[in-house]
Amino acid sequence: MPADLFAVPDVVKKANNPTPPSYVALQWMIRRAHWGSFLDSDALAFDPAVVPSLKWTEVKPGVFHITGGSHHTMVIEMKDYLIAIDAPVGNEMSRMTMAEAKKRFPNKPFKFVLMTHHHMDHAAGTRVFAAAGATVIYGAGNKKFFNEQLTAPNRVRNDELWANPRTVDMLEVADSHKITDGVRDVMIYMVPNTHSANTLILTLPKDDFGWVTDLWSPSRDRPNDRPSHFEFINEVRRRNIVMTTWAGGHGNGVAPIQPLLNELDKIRSAAPARVAAN
């Protein structure tokens, strides 16, 4: 029997002697325990014993899919500034994203943070970007939610926006909106759906690439007859924005959209009445 058979790996030893956290997100502990995905970690955005930091993957030139936890974000490099897509889990993950962005792009601030929808698991870290000067983009109908989030007192945690209050610029998208620096166009669209009524998706036409959160999780979701899959493909087809590859707030990376289209067309053809009912 090997002498080290029952030796405790170094990564586990370190995990068992963590630095005491300055703040524990109790709502995330309860939430993850409820859905059966509790992490033995005070970070909660990810397990540092398994993933030491967030992973930046350049999926298109100047487009970075930031993964490592259960929820993802994306950073788009523009000529003079950056755009963040979603601010998931909480302030901690937003701070990590911003810190890495400062290393990579020291002279480019975050000018916009696009919130695909208002659910806390994808929007809880909005305040960090707003405190840094980013304009918050949201879908029509979500103004009250984001206004309350961005103006709420934060005495206990004393986050960046509470410590250095500022009037946050907000941009509401009712149908579509374009951000451009003269080189790259970022297109934003509203998608009617039953998951979150005012959800936004994003496309980069020149890169033939798109971003979607929750309606479809590229590389994770198996195509089925869930309403959000059909609502998503119906809208991208109606708008003629069927980008070849997509990434999103969940999943293991980018994925082509064509297999999703093919499978949902088969489902629709085989059971049109059921699809219509859903």
XYZ file of N, CA and C in Angstrom:
834
model
N 0.851 -1.195 0.000
C 0.000 0.000 0.000
C 0.894 1.255 0.000
N 0.669 2.180 -0.939
C 1.492 3.395 -0.996
C 1.414 4.187 0.304
N 2.548 4.738 0.714
C 2.599 5.474 1.976
C 1.731 6.727 1.948
N 1.551 7.294 0.742
C 0.787 8.539 0.649
C -0.656 8.312 0.210
N -1.128 7.078 0.307
C -2.471 6.755 -0.176
C -3.540 7.626 0.479
N -3.384 7.863 1.766
C -4.395 8.639 2.491
C -3.914 10.057 2.819
N -2.900 10.499 2.105
C -2.394 11.855 2.324
C -3.413 12.880 1.838
N -3.563 13.929 2.588
C -4.491 14.994 2.214
C -3.812 15.902 1.192
N -4.405 16.065 0.005
C -3.790 16.930 -1.019
C -3.597 18.349 -0.508
N -2.565 19.012 -1.017
C -2.270 20.377 -0.593
C -3.438 21.313 -0.842
N -4.126 21.125 -1.980
C -5.233 22.016 -2.300
C -6.334 21.909 -1.258
N -6.525 20.706 -0.701
C -7.537 20.521 0.341
C -7.067 21.135 1.656
N -5.768 20.982 1.955
C -5.228 21.585 3.169
C -5.429 23.097 3.161
N -5.146 23.709 2.023
C -5.313 25.155 1.915
C -6.773 25.539 2.049
N -7.644 24.722 1.460
C -9.071 25.017 1.523
C -9.595 24.916 2.946
N -8.955 24.077 3.761
C -9.400 23.899 5.140
C -8.822 24.945 6.086
N -7.963 25.806 5.571
C -7.386 26.873 6.384
C -7.500 28.206 5.645
N -8.719 28.585 5.313
C -8.892 29.808 4.528
C -8.736 31.062 5.379
N -8.485 32.167 4.707
C -8.500 33.457 5.380
C -9.935 33.778 5.766
N -10.178 34.172 7.004
C -11.558 34.472 7.410
C -12.175 35.510 6.485
N -13.373 35.267 6.002
C -14.002 36.209 5.076
C -14.446 37.475 5.787
N -14.400 38.587 5.076
C -14.883 39.843 5.642
C -16.394 39.941 5.542
N -16.952 39.171 4.634
C -18.405 39.183 4.450
C -18.830 37.853 3.851
N -19.920 37.303 4.347
C -20.467 36.064 3.804
C -21.854 36.357 3.246
N -22.067 36.013 1.982
C -23.355 36.262 1.329
C -24.349 35.189 1.762
N -25.022 35.436 2.866
C -25.908 34.423 3.435
C -27.043 34.055 2.492
N -27.530 35.021 1.705
C -28.624 34.697 0.793
C -28.193 33.675 -0.252
N -26.897 33.703 -0.618
C -26.407 32.721 -1.583
C -26.220 31.355 -0.940
N -25.866 31.325 0.325
C -25.778 30.045 1.025
C -27.145 29.363 1.046
N -28.176 30.137 1.365
C -29.536 29.587 1.412
C -29.989 29.178 0.017
N -29.721 30.029 -0.955
C -30.169 29.766 -2.326
C -29.527 28.487 -2.878
N -28.218 28.358 -2.709
C -27.535 27.188 -3.261
C -27.933 25.909 -2.520
N -28.122 26.004 -1.223
C -28.571 24.826 -0.481
C -29.950 24.388 -0.971
N -30.799 25.352 -1.277
C -32.156 25.048 -1.732
C -32.150 24.302 -3.058
N -31.289 24.724 -3.989
C -31.322 24.071 -5.300
C -30.325 22.909 -5.404
N -29.654 22.587 -4.285
C -28.773 21.423 -4.278
C -27.420 21.664 -4.887
N -26.945 22.923 -4.868
C -25.648 23.242 -5.459
C -24.819 24.075 -4.485
N -24.850 23.681 -3.231
C -24.112 24.448 -2.230
C -22.608 24.239 -2.389
N -21.857 25.327 -2.361
C -20.404 25.265 -2.469
C -19.787 25.384 -1.085
N -18.825 24.537 -0.776
C -18.116 24.616 0.492
C -17.050 25.697 0.384
N -17.532 26.913 0.258
C -16.638 28.033 -0.011
C -17.307 29.309 0.451
N -16.535 30.197 1.069
C -17.076 31.488 1.454
C -17.217 32.410 0.256
N -16.540 32.067 -0.847
C -16.630 32.897 -2.042
C -18.000 32.770 -2.679
N -18.489 31.556 -2.823
C -19.812 31.235 -3.351
C -19.969 31.487 -4.843
N -19.242 32.451 -5.398
C -19.284 32.622 -6.847
C -18.625 31.432 -7.529
N -17.658 30.831 -6.849
C -16.934 29.681 -7.370
C -16.225 29.048 -6.178
N -15.690 27.874 -6.355
C -14.961 27.203 -5.283
C -13.468 27.394 -5.519
N -12.788 28.234 -4.733
C -11.366 28.515 -4.984
C -10.468 27.299 -4.810
N -10.953 26.247 -4.150
C -10.157 25.032 -4.030
C -10.087 24.289 -5.352
N -11.050 24.558 -6.224
C -11.100 23.906 -7.536
C -10.707 24.884 -8.639
N -11.238 26.094 -8.551
C -10.957 27.134 -9.546
C -10.319 28.313 -8.815
N -9.007 28.523 -8.946
C -8.339 29.565 -8.178
C -8.753 30.982 -8.547
N -9.271 31.168 -9.750
C -9.709 32.497 -10.168
C -10.641 32.353 -11.360
N -11.256 33.437 -11.737
C -12.102 33.409 -12.918
C -11.241 33.229 -14.170
N -11.798 32.571 -15.159
C -11.065 32.274 -16.390
C -11.552 33.179 -17.514
N -10.622 33.861 -18.159
C -10.933 34.719 -19.297
C -10.593 33.967 -20.582
N -11.589 33.753 -21.420
C -11.380 33.088 -22.706
C -11.763 34.049 -23.824
N -10.819 34.325 -24.714
C -11.095 35.237 -25.831
C -11.813 34.451 -26.924
N -13.129 34.617 -26.996
C -13.940 33.842 -27.936
C -13.993 34.488 -29.318
N -13.780 35.770 -29.376
C -13.631 36.548 -30.603
C -12.609 37.631 -30.299
N -11.982 38.231 -31.302
C -11.001 39.276 -31.010
C -11.587 40.375 -30.122
N -11.019 40.542 -28.942
C -11.502 41.567 -28.029
C -12.793 41.235 -27.310
N -13.211 39.978 -27.363
C -14.450 39.546 -26.697
C -14.096 38.403 -25.751
N -14.336 38.595 -24.458
C -13.880 37.645 -23.450
C -15.053 37.054 -22.677
N -15.153 35.721 -22.709
C -16.146 34.986 -21.925
C -15.495 34.663 -20.589
N -16.077 35.153 -19.498
C -15.464 35.020 -18.180
C -16.211 33.956 -17.394
N -15.544 32.832 -17.176
C -16.161 31.669 -16.556
C -15.359 31.241 -15.324
N -15.771 30.128 -14.747
C -15.091 29.611 -13.569
C -16.058 29.306 -12.457
N -17.162 30.034 -12.419
C -18.203 29.785 -11.443
C -19.428 29.197 -12.106
N -20.546 29.296 -11.435
C -21.790 28.760 -11.980
C -22.468 29.736 -12.927
N -22.110 31.010 -12.832
C -22.700 32.059 -13.656
C -21.570 32.843 -14.321
N -21.809 33.280 -15.538
C -20.740 33.879 -16.333
C -21.065 35.317 -16.735
N -20.018 35.999 -17.138
C -20.155 37.339 -17.677
C -19.310 37.446 -18.938
N -19.381 38.586 -19.605
C -18.590 38.799 -20.811
C -18.098 40.240 -20.816
N -16.889 40.437 -21.313
C -16.324 41.773 -21.463
C -15.991 41.984 -22.932
N -16.446 43.107 -23.467
C -16.192 43.468 -24.862
C -15.263 44.675 -24.887
N -14.172 44.544 -25.603
C -13.226 45.650 -25.746
C -13.643 46.518 -26.921
N -13.847 47.795 -26.641
C -14.130 48.771 -27.681
C -12.885 49.646 -27.865
N -12.972 50.617 -28.747
C -11.796 51.435 -29.067
C -11.232 52.136 -27.837
N -12.107 52.756 -27.033
C -11.640 53.548 -25.902
C -12.237 53.124 -24.565
N -13.028 52.074 -24.555
C -13.715 51.694 -23.319
C -14.098 50.221 -23.365
N -14.703 49.743 -22.281
C -15.134 48.354 -22.163
C -16.634 48.286 -21.895
N -17.219 47.156 -22.275
C -18.622 46.869 -21.974
C -18.675 45.549 -21.216
N -19.389 45.525 -20.103
C -19.618 44.282 -19.365
C -21.031 43.795 -19.651
N -21.173 42.488 -19.820
C -22.484 41.889 -20.034
C -22.811 41.035 -18.817
N -23.826 41.432 -18.078
C -24.263 40.801 -16.835
C -23.246 41.020 -15.715
N -23.755 41.000 -14.492
C -22.928 41.161 -13.291
C -23.399 40.126 -12.277
N -23.084 38.854 -12.524
C -23.711 37.776 -11.755
C -23.196 37.591 -10.334
N -24.011 36.909 -9.565
C -23.730 36.391 -8.221
C -23.635 37.487 -7.162
N -22.758 38.463 -7.354
C -22.629 39.516 -6.355
C -21.446 40.415 -6.631
N -21.218 41.351 -5.709
C -20.148 42.330 -5.899
C -18.777 41.689 -6.018
N -18.575 40.577 -5.325
C -17.253 39.944 -5.331
C -16.810 39.585 -6.749
N -17.701 38.969 -7.509
C -17.348 38.555 -8.863
C -17.132 39.771 -9.762
N -17.932 40.819 -9.570
C -17.738 42.040 -10.354
C -16.390 42.671 -10.050
N -15.999 42.651 -8.785
C -14.691 43.210 -8.415
C -13.557 42.427 -9.064
N -13.682 41.106 -9.078
C -12.651 40.276 -9.704
C -12.559 40.565 -11.197
N -13.712 40.721 -11.830
C -13.736 41.022 -13.263
C -13.091 42.368 -13.543
N -13.430 43.369 -12.743
C -12.872 44.701 -12.949
C -11.374 44.731 -12.676
N -10.930 44.008 -11.661
C -9.498 43.994 -11.335
C -8.681 43.404 -12.476
N -9.170 42.318 -13.053
C -8.460 41.704 -14.179
C -8.518 42.604 -15.405
N -9.653 43.265 -15.606
C -9.786 44.169 -16.750
C -8.792 45.324 -16.656
N -8.546 45.818 -15.455
C -7.587 46.912 -15.280
C -6.174 46.473 -15.641
N -5.856 45.211 -15.389
C -4.540 44.690 -15.763
C -4.412 44.577 -17.278
N -5.473 44.104 -17.908
C -5.437 43.874 -19.350
C -5.621 45.157 -20.151
N -6.474 46.045 -19.644
C -6.814 47.273 -20.377
C -6.720 48.461 -19.418
N -5.509 48.844 -19.017
C -5.351 49.856 -17.963
C -5.933 51.219 -18.296
N -6.097 51.519 -19.559
C -6.592 52.846 -19.937
C -8.015 52.825 -20.484
N -8.710 51.722 -20.265
C -10.075 51.607 -20.783
C -11.056 51.348 -19.637
N -11.887 52.332 -19.316
C -12.876 52.144 -18.249
C -14.102 51.386 -18.759
N -14.884 50.888 -17.833
C -16.171 50.298 -18.195
C -17.172 51.433 -18.416
N -17.596 51.587 -19.666
C -18.551 52.641 -20.001
C -19.987 52.157 -19.866
N -20.215 50.876 -20.116
C -21.559 50.308 -20.025
C -21.512 48.967 -19.300
N -22.593 48.651 -18.594
C -22.836 47.293 -18.122
C -24.253 46.941 -18.563
N -24.357 45.924 -19.399
C -25.646 45.499 -19.946
C -26.224 44.398 -19.068
N -27.388 44.647 -18.502
C -28.061 43.658 -17.675
C -29.116 42.957 -18.526
N -28.906 41.676 -18.798
C -29.847 40.958 -19.658
C -31.228 40.868 -19.028
N -31.267 40.707 -17.695
C -32.547 40.709 -16.991
C -32.276 40.950 -15.514
N -33.350 41.015 -14.731
C -33.222 41.496 -13.358
C -33.004 40.412 -12.312
N -32.978 39.146 -12.668
C -32.838 38.093 -11.661
C -31.519 38.235 -10.906
N -31.581 38.037 -9.593
C -30.426 38.348 -8.739
C -29.179 37.550 -9.092
N -29.360 36.325 -9.611
C -28.171 35.516 -9.885
C -27.357 36.057 -11.048
N -27.948 36.938 -11.851
C -27.205 37.541 -12.961
C -27.045 39.056 -12.806
N -27.629 39.626 -11.746
C -27.624 41.085 -11.622
C -27.149 41.597 -10.269
N -26.780 40.712 -9.355
C -26.479 41.151 -7.994
C -25.200 41.970 -7.883
N -24.347 41.945 -8.904
C -23.097 42.699 -8.848
C -23.107 43.992 -9.638
N -24.303 44.480 -9.971
C -24.419 45.678 -10.811
C -23.792 46.906 -10.161
N -23.927 47.038 -8.856
C -23.510 48.265 -8.174
C -22.016 48.557 -8.327
N -21.197 47.534 -8.410
C -19.749 47.749 -8.539
C -19.421 48.437 -9.861
N -20.044 47.974 -10.941
C -19.814 48.610 -12.240
C -20.382 50.026 -12.256
N -21.556 50.201 -11.651
C -22.176 51.523 -11.614
C -21.313 52.503 -10.832
N -20.724 52.046 -9.743
C -19.870 52.913 -8.935
C -18.640 53.368 -9.705
N -18.204 52.544 -10.656
C -17.022 52.868 -11.464
C -17.351 53.792 -12.631
N -18.624 54.151 -12.772
C -19.011 55.091 -13.814
C -19.749 54.505 -14.986
N -20.019 53.201 -14.960
C -20.690 52.564 -16.096
C -22.169 52.932 -16.150
N -22.649 53.180 -17.357
C -24.083 53.343 -17.589
C -24.738 51.974 -17.546
N -25.829 51.847 -16.805
C -26.532 50.574 -16.671
C -27.604 50.478 -17.752
N -27.492 49.458 -18.600
C -28.460 49.224 -19.673
C -29.390 48.103 -19.236
N -30.696 48.313 -19.408
C -31.671 47.322 -18.966
C -32.869 47.322 -19.912
N -33.657 46.265 -19.849
C -34.841 46.157 -20.685
C -36.003 46.950 -20.124
N -36.820 47.505 -21.015
C -37.984 48.283 -20.600
C -38.850 47.465 -19.653
N -39.264 48.103 -18.564
C -40.049 47.410 -17.554
C -39.255 47.109 -16.301
N -37.928 47.238 -16.395
C -37.063 46.934 -15.253
C -36.510 48.178 -14.565
N -36.990 49.344 -14.952
C -36.443 50.582 -14.402
C -36.584 50.639 -12.887
N -37.757 50.309 -12.374
C -38.001 50.389 -10.933
C -37.032 49.487 -10.173
N -36.842 48.264 -10.682
C -35.951 47.326 -9.993
C -34.536 47.874 -9.915
N -33.976 48.278 -11.059
C -32.579 48.716 -11.061
C -32.407 50.053 -10.353
N -33.411 50.911 -10.421
C -33.321 52.173 -9.694
C -33.267 51.922 -8.191
N -34.093 50.989 -7.717
C -34.066 50.660 -6.291
C -32.747 49.990 -5.904
N -32.251 49.104 -6.757
C -30.985 48.433 -6.466
C -29.840 49.439 -6.360
N -29.831 50.414 -7.251
C -28.700 51.337 -7.342
C -28.782 52.499 -6.360
N -29.937 52.692 -5.733
C -30.077 53.782 -4.763
C -30.270 53.272 -3.340
N -30.324 51.969 -3.157
C -30.553 51.399 -1.827
C -29.363 51.665 -0.907
N -29.609 51.886 0.385
C -28.495 52.037 1.333
C -27.718 50.737 1.464
N -26.442 50.861 1.759
C -25.582 49.680 1.871
C -24.678 49.839 3.090
N -25.305 50.162 4.210
C -24.543 50.513 5.414
C -23.727 49.350 5.958
N -24.264 48.135 5.857
C -23.580 46.988 6.444
C -22.333 46.637 5.650
N -22.484 46.525 4.349
C -21.357 46.123 3.509
C -20.520 47.312 3.065
N -21.151 48.507 3.050
C -20.438 49.725 2.661
C -19.718 49.532 1.334
N -20.461 49.132 0.308
C -19.840 48.871 -0.990
C -19.431 50.166 -1.678
N -18.861 50.033 -2.861
C -18.287 51.173 -3.566
C -19.306 52.277 -3.839
N -20.517 51.904 -4.163
C -21.527 52.903 -4.516
C -22.044 53.621 -3.278
N -22.055 52.941 -2.140
C -22.480 53.566 -0.891
C -21.361 54.444 -0.333
N -20.133 53.982 -0.442
C -18.999 54.748 0.079
C -18.729 55.997 -0.753
N -18.981 55.904 -2.057
C -18.755 57.036 -2.966
C -19.986 57.208 -3.853
N -21.057 57.754 -3.293
C -22.322 57.841 -4.037
C -22.219 58.711 -5.274
N -22.919 58.308 -6.303
C -22.983 59.076 -7.544
C -24.323 58.813 -8.202
N -24.722 59.730 -9.053
C -25.929 59.524 -9.844
C -25.581 58.606 -11.002
N -26.228 57.458 -11.049
C -25.913 56.450 -12.058
C -26.707 56.718 -13.331
N -26.019 56.766 -14.450
C -26.697 56.894 -15.736
C -27.336 55.560 -16.093
N -28.571 55.622 -16.603
C -29.301 54.410 -16.949
C -29.870 54.542 -18.356
N -29.871 53.446 -19.086
C -30.355 53.432 -20.465
C -31.350 52.295 -20.629
N -32.575 52.636 -20.960
C -33.636 51.640 -21.126
C -33.775 51.264 -22.597
N -33.848 49.966 -22.868
C -34.027 49.464 -24.231
C -35.424 48.870 -24.340
N -36.253 49.479 -25.181
C -37.626 49.005 -25.350
C -37.747 47.990 -26.478
N -36.891 48.117 -27.487
C -36.937 47.188 -28.621
C -35.523 46.801 -29.056
N -34.744 47.794 -29.476
C -33.364 47.528 -29.885
C -32.525 48.782 -29.683
N -31.206 48.580 -29.638
C -30.291 49.697 -29.434
C -28.922 49.307 -29.965
N -28.207 50.277 -30.523
C -26.864 50.020 -31.043
C -25.835 50.856 -30.300
N -24.743 50.197 -29.899
C -23.569 50.881 -29.372
C -22.453 50.685 -30.390
N -21.783 51.756 -30.759
C -20.711 51.633 -31.746
C -19.574 52.584 -31.414
N -18.373 52.168 -31.760
C -17.213 53.044 -31.645
C -16.664 53.382 -33.023
N -17.450 53.074 -34.047
C -17.025 53.298 -35.413
C -16.338 52.102 -36.031
N -15.970 51.143 -35.207
C -15.317 49.922 -35.683
C -16.171 48.705 -35.357
N -16.569 48.611 -34.108
C -17.383 47.470 -33.660
C -18.789 47.939 -33.307
N -19.779 47.252 -33.853
C -21.172 47.504 -33.512
C -21.645 46.454 -32.514
N -22.256 46.920 -31.447
C -22.856 46.037 -30.448
C -24.362 46.249 -30.513
N -25.088 45.223 -30.913
C -26.531 45.323 -31.099
C -27.256 44.659 -29.926
N -28.244 45.364 -29.384
C -29.006 44.891 -28.229
C -30.472 44.769 -28.622
N -31.091 43.655 -28.244
C -32.479 43.405 -28.630
C -33.293 42.882 -27.449
N -34.555 43.291 -27.411
C -35.502 42.749 -26.450
C -36.086 41.450 -26.997
N -36.243 40.450 -26.123
C -36.841 39.172 -26.515
C -38.061 38.898 -25.639
N -39.265 38.936 -26.193
C -40.450 38.555 -25.412
C -40.322 37.099 -24.974
N -40.551 36.833 -23.699
C -40.388 35.466 -23.202
C -41.094 35.299 -21.873
N -41.195 34.060 -21.429
C -41.891 33.753 -20.182
C -40.947 33.547 -19.002
N -39.643 33.576 -19.230
C -38.677 33.405 -18.133
C -38.522 34.698 -17.346
N -38.274 35.787 -18.066
C -38.159 37.110 -17.467
C -38.577 38.103 -18.543
N -39.694 38.745 -18.326
C -40.415 39.419 -19.408
C -39.597 40.410 -20.223
N -38.599 41.020 -19.628
C -37.892 42.107 -20.311
C -36.429 41.769 -20.570
N -36.196 40.568 -21.054
C -34.832 40.083 -21.261
C -34.200 40.671 -22.522
N -32.915 41.006 -22.414
C -32.150 41.508 -23.551
C -31.133 40.462 -23.997
N -30.897 40.394 -25.295
C -29.792 39.615 -25.845
C -28.896 40.571 -26.619
N -27.736 40.101 -27.012
C -26.749 40.961 -27.667
C -26.125 40.225 -28.837
N -25.853 40.951 -29.914
C -25.127 40.365 -31.039
C -23.978 41.280 -31.463
N -22.946 40.652 -32.006
C -21.820 41.353 -32.618
C -21.810 40.936 -34.080
N -22.480 41.686 -34.948
C -22.681 41.257 -36.337
C -21.391 40.942 -37.084
N -20.362 41.773 -36.932
C -19.118 41.546 -37.668
C -18.396 40.282 -37.205
N -18.666 39.871 -35.973
C -18.051 38.658 -35.432
C -18.957 37.443 -35.589
N -20.186 37.664 -36.086
C -21.157 36.576 -36.241
C -21.328 35.835 -34.921
N -21.551 36.613 -33.855
C -21.525 36.073 -32.496
C -22.616 36.725 -31.659
N -23.182 35.955 -30.716
C -24.222 36.497 -29.860
C -24.092 36.061 -28.411
N -24.827 36.748 -27.551
C -24.865 36.445 -26.116
C -26.316 36.318 -25.666
N -26.601 35.260 -24.928
C -27.947 35.029 -24.394
C -27.813 34.429 -22.998
N -28.647 34.888 -22.083
C -28.624 34.360 -20.717
C -29.971 33.750 -20.359
N -29.948 32.529 -19.906
C -31.091 31.779 -19.375
C -32.092 31.291 -20.418
N -32.387 32.089 -21.433
C -33.342 31.620 -22.443
C -32.803 30.371 -23.129
N -31.522 30.364 -23.357
C -30.783 29.202 -23.860
C -29.377 29.290 -23.288
N -28.855 28.189 -22.796
C -27.491 28.175 -22.268
C -26.604 27.399 -23.226
N -25.902 28.095 -24.132
C -25.065 27.429 -25.134
C -24.058 26.477 -24.495
N -23.913 25.329 -25.093
C -22.999 24.260 -24.672
C -23.468 23.524 -23.425
N -24.569 23.957 -22.824
C -25.094 23.254 -21.655
C -26.456 22.627 -21.927
N -27.378 23.424 -22.460
C -28.758 22.967 -22.614
C -28.920 21.967 -23.744
N -29.599 20.898 -23.448
C -30.027 19.979 -24.496
C -31.328 20.527 -25.073
N -31.411 20.703 -26.395
C -32.638 21.264 -26.978
C -33.863 20.445 -26.583
N -34.879 21.124 -26.087
C -36.134 20.459 -25.755
C -37.280 21.440 -25.963
N -38.453 21.060 -25.530
C -39.606 21.901 -25.832
C -39.905 22.925 -24.739
N -38.890 23.318 -23.971
C -39.132 24.369 -22.986
C -39.467 25.664 -23.718
N -40.394 26.446 -23.201
C -40.835 27.655 -23.903
C -39.713 28.622 -24.246
N -38.746 28.796 -23.339
C -37.720 29.813 -23.581
C -36.863 29.506 -24.797
N -36.650 28.228 -25.101
C -35.885 27.878 -26.297
C -36.610 28.353 -27.552
N -37.897 28.085 -27.620
C -38.670 28.506 -28.788
C -38.803 30.024 -28.844
N -39.001 30.657 -27.694
C -39.122 32.116 -27.671
C -37.839 32.766 -28.179
N -36.718 32.196 -27.809
C -35.429 32.728 -28.251
C -35.248 32.573 -29.756
N -35.430 31.359 -30.281
C -35.185 31.171 -31.716
C -36.230 31.885 -32.565
N -37.458 31.976 -32.062
C -38.480 32.715 -32.811
C -38.061 34.165 -33.001
N -37.512 34.762 -31.950
C -37.150 36.175 -32.021
C -35.903 36.405 -32.870
N -34.887 35.561 -32.744
C -33.692 35.784 -33.561
C -34.004 35.559 -35.039
N -34.910 34.659 -35.329
C -35.317 34.472 -36.726
C -36.140 35.656 -37.214
N -37.054 36.125 -36.385
C -37.893 37.260 -36.789
C -37.043 38.487 -37.081
N -36.019 38.689 -36.290
C -35.156 39.861 -36.461
C -34.006 39.601 -37.440
N -33.883 38.365 -37.908
C -32.796 37.987 -38.813
C -31.435 38.246 -38.173
N -31.289 37.758 -36.947
C -30.026 37.920 -36.220
C -29.528 36.545 -35.752
N -29.615 35.567 -36.631
C -29.194 34.207 -36.285
C -27.671 34.121 -36.398
N -26.972 34.598 -35.369
C -25.515 34.521 -35.362
C -25.078 33.049 -35.318
N -23.941 32.741 -35.916
C -23.498 31.349 -36.005
C -23.159 30.760 -34.644
N -22.434 31.504 -33.804
C -22.044 30.996 -32.487
C -22.527 31.932 -31.389
N -22.777 31.318 -30.203
C -23.293 32.062 -29.062
C -22.592 31.615 -27.786
N -22.556 32.522 -26.818
C -22.146 32.199 -25.453
C -23.204 32.782 -24.531
N -23.103 32.450 -23.244
C -24.133 32.949 -22.350
C -23.761 32.910 -20.887
N -24.749 33.227 -20.062
C -24.561 33.312 -18.626
C -24.373 31.983 -17.939
N -24.612 30.887 -18.651
C -24.339 29.534 -18.166
C -23.711 28.746 -19.308
N -23.224 27.558 -19.003
C -22.637 26.718 -20.041
C -21.131 26.666 -19.947
N -20.533 25.870 -20.810
C -19.091 25.634 -20.755
C -18.311 26.358 -21.842
N -18.935 27.284 -22.530
C -18.245 28.010 -23.587
C -19.191 28.340 -24.716
N -18.631 28.617 -25.882
C -19.449 28.976 -27.036
C -20.010 27.717 -27.684
N -21.094 27.910 -28.435
C -21.713 26.784 -29.133
C -22.411 27.308 -30.378
N -22.472 26.502 -31.432
C -23.212 26.899 -32.630
C -24.710 26.837 -32.371
N -25.448 27.709 -33.021
C -26.891 27.731 -32.824
C -27.619 26.737 -33.724
N -26.983 26.310 -34.818
C -27.687 25.486 -35.799
C -28.252 24.191 -35.219
N -27.512 23.442 -34.375
C -28.106 22.238 -33.790
C -29.365 22.530 -32.980
N -29.394 23.664 -32.300
C -30.597 24.048 -31.561
C -31.753 24.288 -32.517
N -31.494 25.010 -33.593
C -32.543 25.278 -34.582
C -33.062 23.986 -35.188
N -32.145 23.109 -35.554
C -32.552 21.849 -36.193
C -33.433 21.015 -35.273
N -33.016 20.891 -34.016
C -33.757 20.039 -33.077
C -35.122 20.635 -32.744
N -35.180 21.941 -32.565
C -36.465 22.558 -32.245
C -37.413 22.516 -33.428
N -36.881 22.598 -34.638
C -37.735 22.453 -35.823
C -38.321 21.048 -35.895
N -37.530 20.044 -35.496
C -38.039 18.670 -35.465
C -39.155 18.533 -34.433
N -38.936 19.117 -33.268
C -39.950 19.056 -32.209
C -41.226 19.757 -32.653
N -41.071 20.904 -33.273
C -42.231 21.665 -33.736
C -43.004 20.890 -34.797
N -42.264 20.229 -35.688
C -42.909 19.465 -36.757
C -43.623 18.234 -36.215
N -43.027 17.586 -35.200
C -43.605 16.354 -34.662
C -44.793 16.618 -33.754
N -44.782 17.739 -33.061
C -45.865 18.012 -32.111
C -46.218 19.489 -32.118
N -46.754 19.982 -33.231
C -47.049 21.416 -33.336
C -48.043 21.909 -32.296
N -49.022 21.076 -31.957
C -50.030 21.503 -30.987
C -49.417 21.695 -29.603
N -48.521 20.774 -29.206
C -47.893 20.874 -27.894
C -46.978 22.089 -27.824
N -46.237 22.335 -28.893
C -45.351 23.493 -28.921
C -46.159 24.776 -28.821
N -47.260 24.842 -29.554
C -48.109 26.030 -29.519
C -48.686 26.238 -28.121
N -49.062 25.139 -27.472
C -49.617 25.235 -26.125
C -48.588 25.740 -25.130
N -47.336 25.278 -25.285
C -46.281 25.722 -24.375
C -45.962 27.191 -24.569
